[in-house]
């Protein structure tokens, strides 16, 4: 189904997990990103692949494929926050009918939106869950691990302490020999013509993003309560350094 359409609602919407009231979202989310993620305008306007591609300066497909190619068909994948556009469907397609994709978000409106987008894809489940906490099974609410955890443009949207909490939860949720894939903003080269534009965007709309210009994701992990030494770390950049992909592969 084309991105940005309004498919019929899923017949069986996913319930909230125990301990999460429907109106309970983190304060930083409500105070900073209501316009983008909690409002009717935001969910209608931004959930088009063309809009996502514009926000990412024409790099949306490249960035999404950057993640998808690390997924093994038939594996279990956790996406710890909803993403506008076609990202989740791309992961579901890559996982395939023998795999399992679990998408979670702390905001009920995003859970509902993602559930509608993934209707008819049996290997995909959508649950309500805070990304600062380790993955729970959609069936038993017990802790579980995934072969691949995809953290796609989430860290720049949360404050410093939440960055550490999310990173730790992601790493704890990686199965033996599995991997975590972080794709997010990165400090562009000094010569990059969009560097001052992004500085303005961050100053006006993305107050938590600049930390990723000055702090490595591996360092965020090291500063958290996760065991970052249990992983092999690899970093790549794209588009003049504006975007980064950090892969943490569990080695023990």
GROMACS .gro file of C-alpha atoms in nm:
model
  252
    1UNK     CA    1   0.000   0.000   0.000
    2UNK     CA    2   0.145   0.342  -0.090
    3UNK     CA    3   0.296   0.545   0.192
    4UNK     CA    4   0.073   0.818   0.331
    5UNK     CA    5  -0.258   0.656   0.248
    6UNK     CA    6  -0.520   0.600   0.515
    7UNK     CA    7  -0.584   0.224   0.521
    8UNK     CA    8  -0.873   0.075   0.711
    9UNK     CA    9  -0.805   0.029   1.084
   10UNK     CA   10  -0.671  -0.303   1.205
   11UNK     CA   11  -0.942  -0.532   1.333
   12UNK     CA   12  -0.751  -0.603   1.652
   13UNK     CA   13  -0.570  -0.290   1.776
   14UNK     CA   14  -0.286  -0.371   2.013
   15UNK     CA   15  -0.365  -0.294   2.378
   16UNK     CA   16  -0.138  -0.089   2.599
   17UNK     CA   17   0.110  -0.287   2.799
   18UNK     CA   18   0.052  -0.322   3.172
   19UNK     CA   19   0.158  -0.020   3.372
   20UNK     CA   20   0.111   0.232   3.091
   21UNK     CA   21  -0.188   0.462   3.108
   22UNK     CA   22  -0.317   0.580   2.771
   23UNK     CA   23  -0.232   0.942   2.850
   24UNK     CA   24   0.110   0.868   2.998
   25UNK     CA   25   0.386   0.992   2.768
   26UNK     CA   26   0.725   1.127   2.874
   27UNK     CA   27   0.724   1.496   2.964
   28UNK     CA   28   0.995   1.578   2.709
   29UNK     CA   29   0.779   1.430   2.433
   30UNK     CA   30   0.468   1.624   2.530
   31UNK     CA   31   0.657   1.949   2.585
   32UNK     CA   32   0.879   1.938   2.277
   33UNK     CA   33   0.719   1.723   2.008
   34UNK     CA   34   0.341   1.744   2.043
   35UNK     CA   35   0.329   1.930   1.710
   36UNK     CA   36   0.515   1.649   1.531
   37UNK     CA   37   0.407   1.325   1.697
   38UNK     CA   38   0.100   1.376   1.915
   39UNK     CA   39  -0.114   1.618   1.716
   40UNK     CA   40  -0.363   1.540   1.442
   41UNK     CA   41  -0.173   1.773   1.211
   42UNK     CA   42   0.157   1.596   1.270
   43UNK     CA   43   0.026   1.245   1.212
   44UNK     CA   44  -0.152   1.354   0.893
   45UNK     CA   45   0.120   1.573   0.745
   46UNK     CA   46   0.442   1.390   0.823
   47UNK     CA   47   0.338   1.032   0.744
   48UNK     CA   48   0.423   1.054   0.375
   49UNK     CA   49   0.746   0.916   0.236
   50UNK     CA   50   0.787   1.232   0.026
   51UNK     CA   51   0.773   1.450   0.338
   52UNK     CA   52   1.019   1.225   0.521
   53UNK     CA   53   1.249   1.238   0.218
   54UNK     CA   54   1.235   1.617   0.215
   55UNK     CA   55   1.319   1.640   0.585
   56UNK     CA   56   1.618   1.411   0.525
   57UNK     CA   57   1.737   1.614   0.224
   58UNK     CA   58   1.654   1.343  -0.029
   59UNK     CA   59   1.826   1.065   0.165
   60UNK     CA   60   1.529   0.877   0.313
   61UNK     CA   61   1.552   0.570   0.089
   62UNK     CA   62   1.929   0.546   0.128
   63UNK     CA   63   1.904   0.573   0.506
   64UNK     CA   64   1.622   0.320   0.532
   65UNK     CA   65   1.805   0.076   0.305
   66UNK     CA   66   2.114   0.130   0.521
   67UNK     CA   67   1.921  -0.037   0.801
   68UNK     CA   68   1.724  -0.294   0.600
   69UNK     CA   69   2.032  -0.456   0.449
   70UNK     CA   70   2.150  -0.553   0.798
   71UNK     CA   71   1.837  -0.760   0.857
   72UNK     CA   72   1.846  -1.133   0.788
   73UNK     CA   73   1.521  -1.271   0.641
   74UNK     CA   74   1.347  -1.492   0.893
   75UNK     CA   75   1.497  -1.313   1.194
   76UNK     CA   76   1.337  -1.122   1.481
   77UNK     CA   77   1.359  -0.742   1.461
   78UNK     CA   78   1.264  -0.477   1.715
   79UNK     CA   79   1.196  -0.119   1.608
   80UNK     CA   80   1.171   0.071   1.940
   81UNK     CA   81   0.997   0.384   1.809
   82UNK     CA   82   0.748   0.455   1.532
   83UNK     CA   83   0.884   0.615   1.216
   84UNK     CA   84   0.685   0.817   0.965
   85UNK     CA   85   0.675   0.703   0.602
   86UNK     CA   86   0.748   0.353   0.478
   87UNK     CA   87   1.026   0.246   0.715
   88UNK     CA   88   0.831  -0.017   0.910
   89UNK     CA   89   0.686  -0.175   0.597
   90UNK     CA   90   1.036  -0.193   0.452
   91UNK     CA   91   1.159  -0.375   0.762
   92UNK     CA   92   0.860  -0.611   0.750
   93UNK     CA   93   0.930  -0.690   0.384
   94UNK     CA   94   1.294  -0.755   0.462
   95UNK     CA   95   1.212  -0.974   0.762
   96UNK     CA   96   0.977  -1.180   0.547
   97UNK     CA   97   0.690  -1.413   0.636
   98UNK     CA   98   0.916  -1.643   0.840
   99UNK     CA   99   1.050  -1.358   1.051
  100UNK     CA  100   0.906  -1.132   1.316
  101UNK     CA  101   0.894  -0.753   1.337
  102UNK     CA  102   0.796  -0.585   1.663
  103UNK     CA  103   0.734  -0.211   1.642
  104UNK     CA  104   0.677  -0.018   1.962
  105UNK     CA  105   0.610   0.339   2.063
  106UNK     CA  106   0.520   0.515   2.386
  107UNK     CA  107   0.256   0.738   2.224
  108UNK     CA  108  -0.087   0.577   2.171
  109UNK     CA  109  -0.152   0.783   1.857
  110UNK     CA  110   0.168   0.648   1.702
  111UNK     CA  111   0.079   0.292   1.801
  112UNK     CA  112  -0.258   0.329   1.629
  113UNK     CA  113  -0.105   0.486   1.318
  114UNK     CA  114   0.160   0.217   1.282
  115UNK     CA  115  -0.094  -0.059   1.344
  116UNK     CA  116  -0.300   0.070   1.051
  117UNK     CA  117   0.006   0.091   0.827
  118UNK     CA  118   0.104  -0.268   0.901
  119UNK     CA  119  -0.244  -0.418   0.867
  120UNK     CA  120  -0.233  -0.741   0.669
  121UNK     CA  121   0.134  -0.815   0.745
  122UNK     CA  122   0.123  -1.123   0.970
  123UNK     CA  123   0.487  -1.108   1.076
  124UNK     CA  124   0.447  -0.757   1.220
  125UNK     CA  125   0.319  -0.665   1.566
  126UNK     CA  126   0.275  -0.318   1.713
  127UNK     CA  127   0.280  -0.259   2.088
  128UNK     CA  128   0.285   0.027   2.333
  129UNK     CA  129   0.622   0.040   2.503
  130UNK     CA  130   0.872   0.297   2.629
  131UNK     CA  131   1.202   0.271   2.440
  132UNK     CA  132   1.387   0.351   2.763
  133UNK     CA  133   1.293   0.001   2.880
  134UNK     CA  134   1.416  -0.332   2.743
  135UNK     CA  135   1.203  -0.521   2.492
  136UNK     CA  136   0.907  -0.720   2.622
  137UNK     CA  137   0.733  -1.002   2.439
  138UNK     CA  138   0.403  -0.886   2.283
  139UNK     CA  139   0.250  -1.217   2.389
  140UNK     CA  140   0.372  -1.263   2.746
  141UNK     CA  141   0.506  -0.918   2.846
  142UNK     CA  142   0.821  -1.103   2.956
  143UNK     CA  143   1.171  -0.978   2.862
  144UNK     CA  144   1.291  -1.097   2.523
  145UNK     CA  145   1.571  -1.028   2.278
  146UNK     CA  146   1.583  -0.960   1.905
  147UNK     CA  147   1.835  -1.052   1.639
  148UNK     CA  148   1.841  -0.691   1.519
  149UNK     CA  149   1.730  -0.376   1.699
  150UNK     CA  150   1.688  -0.073   1.472
  151UNK     CA  151   1.713   0.267   1.639
  152UNK     CA  152   1.622   0.498   1.350
  153UNK     CA  153   1.640   0.874   1.422
  154UNK     CA  154   1.530   0.829   1.783
  155UNK     CA  155   1.830   0.937   1.989
  156UNK     CA  156   1.834   1.296   1.860
  157UNK     CA  157   1.476   1.342   1.982
  158UNK     CA  158   1.536   1.260   2.348
  159UNK     CA  159   1.731   1.442   2.623
  160UNK     CA  160   2.073   1.328   2.740
  161UNK     CA  161   1.962   1.096   3.019
  162UNK     CA  162   1.700   0.936   2.794
  163UNK     CA  163   1.967   0.885   2.526
  164UNK     CA  164   2.162   0.674   2.773
  165UNK     CA  165   1.850   0.487   2.884
  166UNK     CA  166   1.736   0.414   2.528
  167UNK     CA  167   2.084   0.303   2.421
  168UNK     CA  168   2.113   0.072   2.722
  169UNK     CA  169   1.768  -0.077   2.659
  170UNK     CA  170   1.852  -0.134   2.294
  171UNK     CA  171   2.177  -0.313   2.376
  172UNK     CA  172   2.022  -0.527   2.648
  173UNK     CA  173   1.761  -0.639   2.395
  174UNK     CA  174   2.012  -0.773   2.141
  175UNK     CA  175   2.032  -1.152   2.125
  176UNK     CA  176   2.364  -1.344   2.122
  177UNK     CA  177   2.547  -1.269   1.793
  178UNK     CA  178   2.276  -1.014   1.713
  179UNK     CA  179   2.320  -0.645   1.645
  180UNK     CA  180   2.187  -0.300   1.720
  181UNK     CA  181   2.177  -0.054   1.431
  182UNK     CA  182   2.164   0.317   1.516
  183UNK     CA  183   2.099   0.563   1.233
  184UNK     CA  184   2.078   0.929   1.327
  185UNK     CA  185   2.220   1.276   1.279
  186UNK     CA  186   2.594   1.339   1.293
  187UNK     CA  187   2.812   1.650   1.277
  188UNK     CA  188   2.843   1.740   0.907
  189UNK     CA  189   3.175   1.849   0.764
  190UNK     CA  190   3.264   2.213   0.828
  191UNK     CA  191   3.233   2.282   0.455
  192UNK     CA  192   2.884   2.130   0.432
  193UNK     CA  193   2.642   2.395   0.293
  194UNK     CA  194   2.358   2.261   0.509
  195UNK     CA  195   2.551   2.279   0.836
  196UNK     CA  196   2.420   2.627   0.931
  197UNK     CA  197   2.070   2.526   0.821
  198UNK     CA  198   2.074   2.225   1.051
  199UNK     CA  199   2.210   2.437   1.336
  200UNK     CA  200   1.906   2.661   1.298
  201UNK     CA  201   1.666   2.365   1.273
  202UNK     CA  202   1.811   2.216   1.590
  203UNK     CA  203   1.794   2.549   1.773
  204UNK     CA  204   1.429   2.602   1.683
  205UNK     CA  205   1.281   2.252   1.666
  206UNK     CA  206   1.522   1.980   1.782
  207UNK     CA  207   1.672   2.089   2.117
  208UNK     CA  208   1.821   1.749   2.199
  209UNK     CA  209   1.991   1.683   1.864
  210UNK     CA  210   2.318   1.877   1.897
  211UNK     CA  211   2.457   1.626   2.146
  212UNK     CA  212   2.499   1.382   1.857
  213UNK     CA  213   2.733   1.634   1.693
  214UNK     CA  214   2.967   1.624   1.991
  215UNK     CA  215   2.921   1.280   2.149
  216UNK     CA  216   2.970   0.942   1.986
  217UNK     CA  217   2.688   0.691   2.021
  218UNK     CA  218   2.941   0.440   2.154
  219UNK     CA  219   3.030   0.692   2.425
  220UNK     CA  220   2.662   0.732   2.512
  221UNK     CA  221   2.651   0.355   2.553
  222UNK     CA  222   2.964   0.359   2.768
  223UNK     CA  223   2.807   0.623   2.992
  224UNK     CA  224   2.492   0.413   3.035
  225UNK     CA  225   2.439   0.104   3.247
  226UNK     CA  226   2.484  -0.120   2.943
  227UNK     CA  227   2.795  -0.331   2.891
  228UNK     CA  228   2.926  -0.165   2.575
  229UNK     CA  229   3.236  -0.388   2.585
  230UNK     CA  230   3.014  -0.686   2.499
  231UNK     CA  231   2.980  -0.542   2.149
  232UNK     CA  232   3.197  -0.480   1.846
  233UNK     CA  233   3.136  -0.125   1.721
  234UNK     CA  234   3.146   0.005   1.364
  235UNK     CA  235   3.058   0.354   1.240
  236UNK     CA  236   2.988   0.490   0.891
  237UNK     CA  237   2.875   0.834   0.778
  238UNK     CA  238   2.672   0.955   0.482
  239UNK     CA  239   2.594   1.281   0.299
  240UNK     CA  240   2.901   1.476   0.396
  241UNK     CA  241   2.892   1.346   0.751
  242UNK     CA  242   2.539   1.467   0.825
  243UNK     CA  243   2.411   1.116   0.901
  244UNK     CA  244   2.570   0.826   1.081
  245UNK     CA  245   2.516   0.454   1.109
  246UNK     CA  246   2.660   0.286   1.415
  247UNK     CA  247   2.639  -0.093   1.431
  248UNK     CA  248   2.696  -0.271   1.760
  249UNK     CA  249   2.735  -0.648   1.714
  250UNK     CA  250   2.717  -0.860   2.027
  251UNK     CA  251   3.037  -1.062   2.075
  252UNK     CA  252   2.960  -1.203   2.421
   0.00000   0.00000   0.00000
